[in-house]
Tab-separated table of C-alpha atoms in Angstrom:
chain	number	residue	atom	x	y	z
A	1	MET	CA	-0.025	0.027	-0.020
A	2	ALA	CA	1.341	3.443	-0.990
A	3	LEU	CA	1.895	5.928	1.845
A	4	LEU	CA	0.088	8.606	-0.217
A	5	GLU	CA	-2.053	8.099	-3.274
A	6	LEU	CA	-3.786	10.668	-5.406
A	7	LYS	CA	-6.509	9.529	-7.716
A	8	ASN	CA	-7.973	11.593	-10.567
A	9	ILE	CA	-7.310	14.913	-8.774
A	10	CYS	CA	-8.833	18.037	-10.297
A	11	VAL	CA	-8.243	21.383	-8.568
A	12	GLY	CA	-8.943	24.978	-9.408
A	13	TYR	CA	-9.404	28.536	-8.320
A	14	GLY	CA	-12.970	29.550	-8.864
A	15	ARG	CA	-13.836	28.746	-12.445
A	16	HIS	CA	-10.237	28.385	-13.464
A	17	ARG	CA	-9.129	24.755	-13.320
A	18	VAL	CA	-5.379	24.356	-12.582
A	19	LEU	CA	-4.927	20.570	-12.207
A	20	GLU	CA	-6.552	18.022	-14.404
A	21	ASN	CA	-6.892	14.246	-13.651
A	22	ILE	CA	-3.700	13.921	-11.582
A	23	ASP	CA	-2.746	10.377	-10.494
A	24	LEU	CA	0.341	10.129	-8.212
A	25	THR	CA	1.797	7.760	-5.620
A	26	LEU	CA	4.323	8.260	-2.850
A	27	GLU	CA	5.940	5.247	-1.175
A	28	ARG	CA	7.480	5.220	2.270
A	29	GLY	CA	11.052	6.451	2.384
A	30	GLU	CA	10.994	8.000	-1.089
A	31	ILE	CA	11.885	11.428	-2.309
A	32	VAL	CA	9.575	12.138	-5.228
A	33	THR	CA	10.038	15.384	-7.140
A	34	LEU	CA	7.423	17.411	-9.053
A	35	LEU	CA	9.038	19.246	-12.023
A	36	GLY	CA	7.686	21.901	-14.244
A	37	ALA	CA	7.825	25.579	-15.146
A	38	ASN	CA	6.332	28.296	-12.976
A	39	GLY	CA	2.547	27.993	-13.192
A	40	ALA	CA	2.534	24.401	-14.226
A	41	GLY	CA	0.524	23.359	-11.142
A	42	LYS	CA	3.150	22.081	-8.634
A	43	SER	CA	2.272	24.549	-5.859
A	44	THR	CA	-1.421	23.962	-6.434
A	45	LEU	CA	-0.923	20.250	-5.911
A	46	ALA	CA	1.070	20.796	-2.702
A	47	LYS	CA	-1.773	22.996	-1.328
A	48	ALA	CA	-4.315	20.381	-2.245
A	49	ILE	CA	-2.420	17.661	-0.463
A	50	SER	CA	-2.080	19.744	2.731
A	51	GLY	CA	-5.738	20.845	2.595
A	52	LEU	CA	-5.240	24.526	1.753
A	53	LEU	CA	-7.225	23.979	-1.487
A	54	ARG	CA	-10.282	21.826	-1.828
A	55	LEU	CA	-10.589	19.220	-4.612
A	56	GLU	CA	-13.088	19.565	-7.397
A	57	THR	CA	-12.982	15.907	-7.995
A	58	GLY	CA	-10.769	12.906	-7.030
A	59	SER	CA	-9.474	11.529	-3.764
A	60	ILE	CA	-6.417	11.614	-1.558
A	61	LEU	CA	-5.510	8.502	0.379
A	62	LEU	CA	-3.085	8.484	3.301
A	63	GLU	CA	-2.128	4.919	4.298
A	64	GLY	CA	-5.257	3.830	2.453
A	65	GLU	CA	-7.656	6.177	4.195
A	66	ALA	CA	-9.452	9.027	2.400
A	67	ILE	CA	-8.430	12.407	3.786
A	68	GLU	CA	-9.695	14.888	1.133
A	69	ALA	CA	-12.515	15.948	3.503
A	70	LEU	CA	-10.165	16.727	6.442
A	71	MET	CA	-9.120	20.229	7.464
A	72	PRO	CA	-5.435	21.225	7.158
A	73	ALA	CA	-4.812	20.880	10.953
A	74	GLU	CA	-6.111	17.316	10.967
A	75	ARG	CA	-3.962	16.376	7.981
A	76	LEU	CA	-1.021	17.882	9.840
A	77	ARG	CA	-1.832	15.777	12.906
A	78	ARG	CA	-2.002	12.690	10.713
A	79	GLY	CA	1.504	13.325	9.361
A	80	ILE	CA	1.424	15.671	6.349
A	81	ALA	CA	3.576	18.822	6.863
A	82	HIS	CA	3.708	21.478	4.158
A	83	VAL	CA	6.610	23.942	3.814
A	84	PRO	CA	5.217	26.469	1.366
A	85	GLU	CA	6.822	28.360	-1.489
A	86	GLY	CA	8.752	31.474	-0.416
A	87	ARG	CA	9.590	30.067	3.087
A	88	GLN	CA	6.820	32.132	4.839
A	89	ILE	CA	8.505	31.939	8.234
A	90	PHE	CA	7.175	34.229	10.921
A	91	ALA	CA	9.783	36.956	10.463
A	92	GLY	CA	8.938	39.028	13.537
A	93	MET	CA	9.256	36.053	15.893
A	94	THR	CA	12.240	34.213	17.323
A	95	VAL	CA	13.565	30.978	16.042
A	96	ALA	CA	12.250	29.263	19.175
A	97	GLU	CA	8.727	30.701	18.622
A	98	ASN	CA	8.729	29.623	14.938
A	99	LEU	CA	9.650	26.053	16.018
A	100	GLU	CA	7.048	26.054	18.755
A	101	LEU	CA	4.379	26.990	16.239
A	102	GLY	CA	5.506	24.145	14.068
A	103	ALA	CA	4.619	21.764	16.848
A	104	TYR	CA	1.393	23.559	17.708
A	105	ALA	CA	-0.995	20.989	16.175
A	106	SER	CA	0.770	18.093	17.904
A	107	SER	CA	-0.993	16.238	20.681
A	108	GLU	CA	2.282	15.940	22.566
A	109	THR	CA	3.148	18.551	25.145
A	110	ASP	CA	6.871	17.848	25.403
A	111	HIS	CA	8.763	18.599	22.171
A	112	ALA	CA	12.256	18.259	23.539
A	113	ALA	CA	13.064	15.026	21.674
A	114	GLN	CA	11.960	16.376	18.356
A	115	LEU	CA	13.821	19.630	18.985
A	116	GLU	CA	17.023	17.653	19.479
A	117	ILE	CA	16.466	15.979	16.066
A	118	VAL	CA	15.983	19.406	14.494
A	119	TRP	CA	19.107	20.765	16.131
A	120	THR	CA	21.053	17.776	14.804
A	121	LEU	CA	20.001	18.497	11.247
A	122	PHE	CA	20.304	22.282	11.621
A	123	PRO	CA	23.004	23.132	14.208
A	124	VAL	CA	22.864	26.824	13.507
A	125	LEU	CA	19.348	26.965	14.959
A	126	ARG	CA	20.473	25.757	18.335
A	127	GLN	CA	22.840	28.696	18.541
A	128	ARG	CA	20.239	31.218	17.453
A	129	MET	CA	17.044	30.207	19.213
A	130	LYS	CA	16.496	33.656	20.712
A	131	ASP	CA	17.286	35.518	17.423
A	132	ILE	CA	14.604	37.166	15.320
A	133	ALA	CA	13.958	35.000	12.285
A	134	GLY	CA	13.580	37.938	9.891
A	135	ASN	CA	17.246	38.818	10.465
A	136	PHE	CA	18.389	35.534	8.907
A	137	SER	CA	19.735	35.122	5.420
A	138	GLY	CA	17.495	33.507	2.798
A	139	GLY	CA	19.157	30.120	3.153
A	140	GLN	CA	18.926	30.202	6.930
A	141	GLN	CA	15.231	31.163	6.712
A	142	GLN	CA	14.629	28.195	4.386
A	143	MET	CA	16.365	25.893	6.919
A	144	LEU	CA	14.120	27.331	9.663
A	145	ALA	CA	10.982	26.760	7.478
A	146	ILE	CA	11.948	23.119	6.951
A	147	ALA	CA	12.795	22.759	10.700
A	148	ARG	CA	9.437	24.188	11.602
A	149	GLY	CA	7.735	21.603	9.420
A	150	LEU	CA	9.726	18.829	11.084
A	151	MET	CA	8.512	19.799	14.540
A	152	SER	CA	5.154	18.130	13.840
A	153	LYS	CA	6.952	14.739	13.415
A	154	PRO	CA	5.635	14.272	9.864
A	155	LYS	CA	5.380	11.060	7.896
A	156	ILE	CA	5.369	13.214	4.662
A	157	LEU	CA	7.133	16.526	4.232
A	158	VAL	CA	5.769	18.535	1.250
A	159	LEU	CA	8.517	20.993	0.206
A	160	ASP	CA	7.449	23.666	-2.346
A	161	GLU	CA	10.354	25.261	-4.161
A	162	PRO	CA	12.958	25.137	-1.359
A	163	SER	CA	15.671	26.565	-3.648
A	164	LEU	CA	13.571	29.624	-4.517
A	165	GLY	CA	15.477	32.884	-3.828
A	166	ILE	CA	18.448	31.068	-2.260
A	167	ALA	CA	22.012	32.004	-3.071
A	168	PRO	CA	23.536	29.453	-5.471
A	169	LEU	CA	26.205	28.511	-2.963
A	170	LEU	CA	23.547	27.494	-0.485
A	171	VAL	CA	21.251	25.604	-2.854
A	172	ALA	CA	23.447	22.473	-2.811
A	173	GLU	CA	23.435	22.546	1.052
A	174	ILE	CA	19.601	22.777	1.066
A	175	PHE	CA	19.320	19.766	-1.177
A	176	HIS	CA	21.881	17.826	0.880
A	177	LEU	CA	19.711	18.486	3.954
A	178	ILE	CA	16.665	17.256	2.080
A	179	GLU	CA	18.499	14.071	1.312
A	180	ARG	CA	19.395	13.606	4.935
A	181	LEU	CA	15.730	13.721	5.822
A	182	ARG	CA	15.227	10.477	3.970
A	183	GLY	CA	17.802	8.986	6.270
A	184	GLN	CA	15.637	10.068	9.210
A	185	GLY	CA	12.762	8.020	7.804
A	186	ILE	CA	10.814	10.973	6.401
A	187	THR	CA	9.154	10.677	3.001
A	188	VAL	CA	9.560	13.833	0.923
A	189	LEU	CA	7.390	15.283	-1.918
A	190	LEU	CA	9.543	17.912	-3.550
A	191	ALA	CA	8.108	20.544	-5.914
A	192	GLU	CA	10.984	22.160	-7.766
A	193	GLN	CA	11.859	24.120	-10.915
A	194	ASN	CA	15.572	23.252	-10.448
A	195	ALA	CA	15.352	19.911	-12.211
A	196	ARG	CA	18.993	18.868	-12.125
A	197	GLN	CA	19.337	19.360	-8.366
A	198	ALA	CA	16.003	17.803	-7.549
A	199	LEU	CA	16.476	14.733	-9.686
A	200	SER	CA	19.964	14.189	-8.289
A	201	ILE	CA	18.515	13.368	-4.859
A	202	ALA	CA	15.078	11.973	-5.859
A	203	ASP	CA	13.933	8.411	-6.362
A	204	ARG	CA	11.195	9.246	-8.885
A	205	GLY	CA	9.776	12.270	-10.620
A	206	TYR	CA	6.630	13.632	-12.308
A	207	VAL	CA	6.765	16.303	-14.944
A	208	PHE	CA	3.881	18.887	-15.016
A	209	GLU	CA	2.766	20.931	-17.979
A	210	ASN	CA	-0.308	23.083	-17.906
A	211	GLY	CA	-1.769	21.262	-14.970
A	212	ARG	CA	-1.230	17.764	-16.310
A	213	ILE	CA	1.398	15.083	-15.721
A	214	THR	CA	3.075	14.648	-19.083
A	215	LEU	CA	5.957	12.365	-17.991
A	216	GLU	CA	6.910	10.273	-14.971
A	217	GLY	CA	9.604	7.841	-14.164
A	218	ARG	CA	12.787	6.991	-12.222
A	219	ALA	CA	14.740	10.078	-11.357
A	220	ALA	CA	17.914	8.698	-13.009
A	221	ASP	CA	16.072	8.243	-16.274
A	222	LEU	CA	14.615	11.765	-16.177
A	223	LEU	CA	17.971	13.256	-15.194
A	224	ASN	CA	19.541	11.780	-18.345
A	225	SER	CA	16.840	13.430	-20.516
A	226	GLN	CA	18.329	16.499	-22.303
A	227	ASP	CA	14.802	17.835	-22.856
A	228	ILE	CA	14.142	17.820	-19.105
A	229	ALA	CA	17.447	19.578	-18.276
A	230	VAL	CA	16.956	22.320	-20.751
A	231	ARG	CA	13.302	23.074	-20.082
A	232	TYR	CA	13.002	22.817	-16.343
A	233	LEU	CA	15.899	24.572	-14.783
A	234	GLY	CA	14.879	27.748	-12.941
A	235	MET	CA	15.093	30.010	-9.966
A	236	GLY	CA	12.880	32.720	-8.543
A	237	ASN	CA	12.523	35.473	-5.993
A	238	ALA	CA	10.758	35.025	-2.630
A	239	ALA	CA	8.406	37.676	-1.421
A	240	ASP	CA	8.706	38.970	2.152
A	241	LEU	CA	6.258	40.650	4.503
A	242	SER	CA	6.865	44.326	5.320
A	243	ASP	CA	8.398	44.999	8.778
A	244	SER	CA	5.117	46.420	10.151
A	245	ALA	CA	3.032	43.455	8.919
A	246	SER	CA	5.606	41.032	10.227
A	247	ASP	CA	5.524	42.655	13.704
A	248	ALA	CA	1.722	42.679	13.790
A	249	LEU	CA	1.605	39.023	12.817
A	250	ALA	CA	4.206	38.122	15.475
A	251	SER	CA	2.150	39.819	18.162
A	252	ARG	CA	-1.015	37.943	17.229
A	253	LEU	CA	0.860	34.602	17.139
A	254	ARG	CA	2.495	35.133	20.522
A	255	CYS	CA	-1.046	35.599	21.959
A	256	VAL	CA	-1.992	32.230	20.505
A	257	LEU	CA	1.086	30.556	21.965
A	258	ASN	CA	0.465	32.065	25.373
A	259	ASN	CA	-3.297	31.301	25.275
A	260	PRO	CA	-3.880	28.154	23.250
A	261	SER	CA	-7.646	28.368	23.503
A	262	MET	CA	-7.572	31.459	21.269
A	263	GLY	CA	-6.340	29.561	18.218
A	264	ALA	CA	-6.487	25.879	18.887
A	265	PRO	CA	-7.251	23.967	15.695
A	266	ASP	CA	-10.543	22.120	15.427
A	267	LYS	CA	-10.388	18.426	16.256
A	268	ALA	CA	-11.876	17.501	12.881
C-alpha cells in the first residue's frame, strides 16, 4: 500500500481549473520530485495535499484512508507537513517561537526530543534560538522553514520550491539536507523548478505541464533526458512581509502561543 495516493485529482481557483486528472503515488522512504515551469501546477498540488485547497474531483488516500474532506490541521496531525513556497517563516518572531508554532497541532506537550532531532539537522538553529527569524539570510530562513515543518513529526514533508530565492552556494546545502531527511525516515514530496538538483537526490519524478502530468519515471532516467534539463531549470525570488506586517503577525501569534484556547485547531 502506498503511503500517499492521489486519484484523478482536479483542482482549481474559482472557475479556473489548474490541475486536471492527476494520479500520483508516494511510497514510504521516497523522495519524489514534481518538476515543471512556474505556473505548471506544482504549488497547487502541494496545497491540495495539505488541505489549503479543496478538490473539485478525485481522492487523496493517506495509508489507504481518504483524507480529502479533512481540514489542514487534521492532515498535519496525521502526518502531512507542508513547507510552502517562499519560506513564509514568521519573520517578527524568534527561532524558538517559529519552532514552537511548528509543533502547535501536535497532541504531545513535550517537544524536547523532536527539537534535538531538528538541532542535529540544523545546528545553527540551536545557537540562534532567541534571534529574530527575519534577520536571517534567505538560506537560513529556508532551513528554519523546513525545521518548523519537522517539529510536527511528519510522515510526509511536502516541500514547495525550497531553492527559490536562495544564493547558489547554499542551494546544494539545502538539497543535501533534504536528502538527509530520507535517512531520518521521512518521506519527501519535493516541488521544484531546479530539475537537475531535484532529480539528483530523488527516487522518482513527475513532470507537469499546464496542470497535467506529461511524463513520470525514475529520477535517474529523467535526469539523463536532455529535454528535461533544458526546459525545467529555474530560480525565482521570494516575497517577504513588510516589517510592520511582520511585527503585527508576530504579536498575534504570541497571543496564540500564550493562550492556546484562542487559536487551537478544530479536532476534525
